[in-house]
Short mmCIF file of C-alpha atoms in Angstrom, two decimals:
data_model
loop_
_atom_site.label_atom_id
_atom_site.label_comp_id
_atom_site.label_asym_id
_atom_site.label_seq_id
_atom_site.Cartn_x
_atom_site.Cartn_y
_atom_site.Cartn_z
CA UNK N 82 -37.75 153.70 172.52
CA UNK N 83 -41.15 152.42 173.63
CA UNK N 84 -39.98 148.79 173.26
CA UNK N 85 -36.90 149.46 175.41
CA UNK N 86 -39.03 150.98 178.15
CA UNK N 87 -41.48 148.07 178.04
CA UNK N 88 -38.63 145.54 178.15
CA UNK N 89 -37.06 147.39 181.11
CA UNK N 90 -40.37 147.43 182.99
CA UNK N 91 -41.01 143.74 182.26
CA UNK N 92 -37.50 142.79 183.44
CA UNK N 93 -37.86 144.91 186.58
CA UNK N 94 -41.25 143.32 187.34
CA UNK N 95 -39.78 139.83 186.91
CA UNK N 96 -36.89 140.69 189.26
CA UNK N 97 -39.31 141.93 191.92
CA UNK N 98 -41.42 138.78 191.61
CA UNK N 99 -38.30 136.63 191.88
CA UNK N 100 -37.21 138.45 195.05
CA UNK N 101 -40.63 137.67 196.49
CA UNK N 102 -40.34 133.99 195.50
CA UNK N 103 -36.91 133.73 197.12
CA UNK N 104 -38.19 135.31 200.34
CA UNK N 105 -41.02 132.77 200.44
CA UNK N 106 -38.54 129.93 199.85
CA UNK N 107 -36.24 131.13 202.64
CA UNK N 108 -39.19 131.48 205.01
CA UNK N 109 -40.26 127.93 204.20
CA UNK N 110 -43.59 129.04 202.73
CA UNK N 111 -42.73 127.87 199.22
CA UNK N 112 -40.95 124.58 198.57
CA UNK N 113 -38.85 124.10 195.46
CA UNK N 114 -37.20 120.82 194.54
CA UNK N 115 -34.00 121.71 192.72
CA UNK N 116 -32.98 119.16 190.13
CA UNK N 117 -34.03 115.53 190.44
CA UNK N 118 -35.21 115.54 194.05
CA UNK N 119 -36.02 111.87 194.64
CA UNK N 120 -33.20 109.55 195.70
CA UNK N 121 -32.16 107.11 192.96
CA UNK N 122 -33.61 104.08 194.80
CA UNK N 123 -37.01 105.78 195.18
CA UNK N 124 -37.34 106.79 191.50
CA UNK N 125 -39.69 105.02 189.13
CA UNK N 126 -38.18 103.59 185.93
CA UNK N 127 -39.48 106.63 183.99
CA UNK N 128 -37.90 109.03 186.52
CA UNK N 129 -34.61 107.12 186.34
CA UNK N 130 -34.69 107.38 182.54
CA UNK N 131 -35.44 111.12 182.76
CA UNK N 132 -32.54 111.67 185.15
CA UNK N 133 -30.17 109.56 183.04
CA UNK N 134 -31.24 111.60 179.98
CA UNK N 135 -30.56 114.90 181.83
CA UNK N 136 -27.25 113.66 183.15
CA UNK N 137 -26.03 112.25 179.83
CA UNK N 138 -26.88 115.47 177.99
CA UNK N 139 -25.62 118.00 180.55
CA UNK N 140 -23.00 116.42 182.84
CA UNK N 141 -20.17 117.60 180.61
CA UNK N 142 -21.62 121.15 180.76
CA UNK N 143 -20.96 121.16 184.50
CA UNK N 144 -17.68 119.23 184.38
CA UNK N 145 -19.19 116.14 186.03
CA UNK N 146 -17.87 112.58 185.57
CA UNK N 147 -19.28 110.18 182.97
CA UNK N 148 -22.47 108.22 183.71
CA UNK N 149 -22.14 105.13 185.88
CA UNK N 150 -25.22 103.20 187.01
CA UNK N 151 -23.44 101.93 190.12
CA UNK N 152 -22.77 105.55 191.22
CA UNK N 153 -26.16 106.94 190.19
CA UNK N 154 -27.04 108.40 193.60
CA UNK N 155 -23.71 110.22 193.96
CA UNK N 156 -24.02 111.52 190.39
CA UNK N 157 -27.59 112.71 191.11
CA UNK N 158 -26.32 114.68 194.11
CA UNK N 159 -23.48 116.22 192.08
CA UNK N 160 -25.85 117.15 189.24
CA UNK N 161 -28.33 118.72 191.66
CA UNK N 162 -25.54 120.70 193.36
CA UNK N 163 -24.40 122.08 189.98
CA UNK N 164 -27.98 122.93 188.94
CA UNK N 165 -28.57 124.56 192.33
CA UNK N 166 -25.51 126.80 191.90
CA UNK N 167 -26.90 128.05 188.59
CA UNK N 168 -30.33 128.72 190.12
CA UNK N 169 -29.04 130.39 193.27
CA UNK N 170 -26.46 132.60 191.52
CA UNK N 171 -28.53 133.59 188.49
CA UNK N 172 -28.05 137.19 187.43
CA UNK N 173 -31.17 137.22 185.28
CA UNK N 174 -34.50 135.51 185.87
CA UNK N 175 -37.33 135.76 183.39
CA UNK N 176 -40.60 134.06 182.57
CA UNK N 177 -40.48 132.52 179.10
CA UNK N 178 -42.39 129.99 177.05
CA UNK N 179 -40.40 126.78 176.58
CA UNK N 180 -41.48 123.51 174.97
CA UNK N 181 -41.28 120.50 177.28
CA UNK N 182 -43.14 117.33 178.16
CA UNK N 183 -43.22 115.14 181.24
CA UNK N 184 -42.10 111.62 180.39
CA UNK N 185 -44.64 108.97 181.30
CA UNK N 186 -47.45 111.48 181.91
CA UNK N 187 -49.35 110.44 178.80
CA UNK N 188 -49.62 114.08 177.77
CA UNK N 189 -47.75 115.22 174.69
CA UNK N 190 -45.29 118.06 175.17
CA UNK N 191 -46.27 121.62 174.55
CA UNK N 192 -45.11 125.13 175.21
CA UNK N 193 -45.70 126.43 178.71
CA UNK N 194 -44.51 129.39 180.79
CA UNK N 195 -41.38 128.62 182.83
CA UNK N 196 -39.05 130.50 185.15
CA UNK N 197 -35.75 130.77 183.28
CA UNK N 198 -32.57 131.40 185.31
CA UNK N 199 -29.44 132.62 183.53
CA UNK N 200 -26.01 132.60 185.19
CA UNK N 201 -22.73 133.83 183.72
CA UNK N 202 -19.69 132.53 185.57
CA UNK N 203 -16.51 134.64 186.03
CA UNK N 204 -15.00 133.00 182.93
CA UNK N 205 -17.92 134.21 180.79
CA UNK N 206 -19.62 130.81 180.36
CA UNK N 207 -23.42 131.10 180.31
CA UNK N 208 -25.55 128.52 182.10
CA UNK N 209 -29.32 128.09 182.36
CA UNK N 210 -31.78 126.45 184.71
CA UNK N 211 -35.51 126.37 184.18
CA UNK N 212 -38.50 125.12 186.10
CA UNK N 213 -42.29 125.28 185.91
CA UNK N 214 -43.97 128.21 187.60
CA UNK N 215 -44.89 125.75 190.37
CA UNK N 216 -41.18 125.06 190.98
CA UNK N 217 -40.78 121.68 189.21
CA UNK N 218 -37.32 121.21 187.64
CA UNK N 219 -37.20 120.88 183.86
CA UNK N 220 -33.62 121.35 182.69
CA UNK N 221 -30.21 122.87 183.40
CA UNK N 222 -27.03 123.15 181.36
CA UNK N 223 -24.65 125.37 179.44
CA UNK N 224 -26.08 127.80 176.90
CA UNK N 225 -24.83 127.63 173.32
CA UNK N 226 -22.66 130.61 172.34
#
C-alpha cells in the first residue's frame, strides 16, 4: 500500500513539473529542440551519422520511407514531425535513468536522468520519446510489446 501511494505521489509530481515545463516552452522561456534540430547541410559528419543511425533504427516504427541520402533533409523533417507528435501527445511523462552517450563527445556513455515521454496511439501501439533534462533529444521510437 505504501509503495502504491509513493508511486502515485511521484507520478503526480512529475505531471505537475511537466505542466510547468510546457508552460515555459509555450511562453518562449524554455527552448527545446525536438529531434535532430540542425538542417542536414549544417550537420557535422558525426551528427549526420547519429541522425542516420536514429533514422535507420526507428523510421519503420513511425511508418517513414527507407533511408535515402539524396532526400536526407526531407527525411529529417518527417522524422522530427513523428517524434514531435509522440512528445506533444504523451499521456505519461516520467524522469528515468537511461544509458546513452553522445557520439563524438569523447565521453563514454553512462546512465543519466532523462525525461521519458510515453504515447499510446488509438490502435494501442506504444511509442516513446526521451530527452535530457536540459531538453536535448536522445531517442524516439516504438516500444517493444
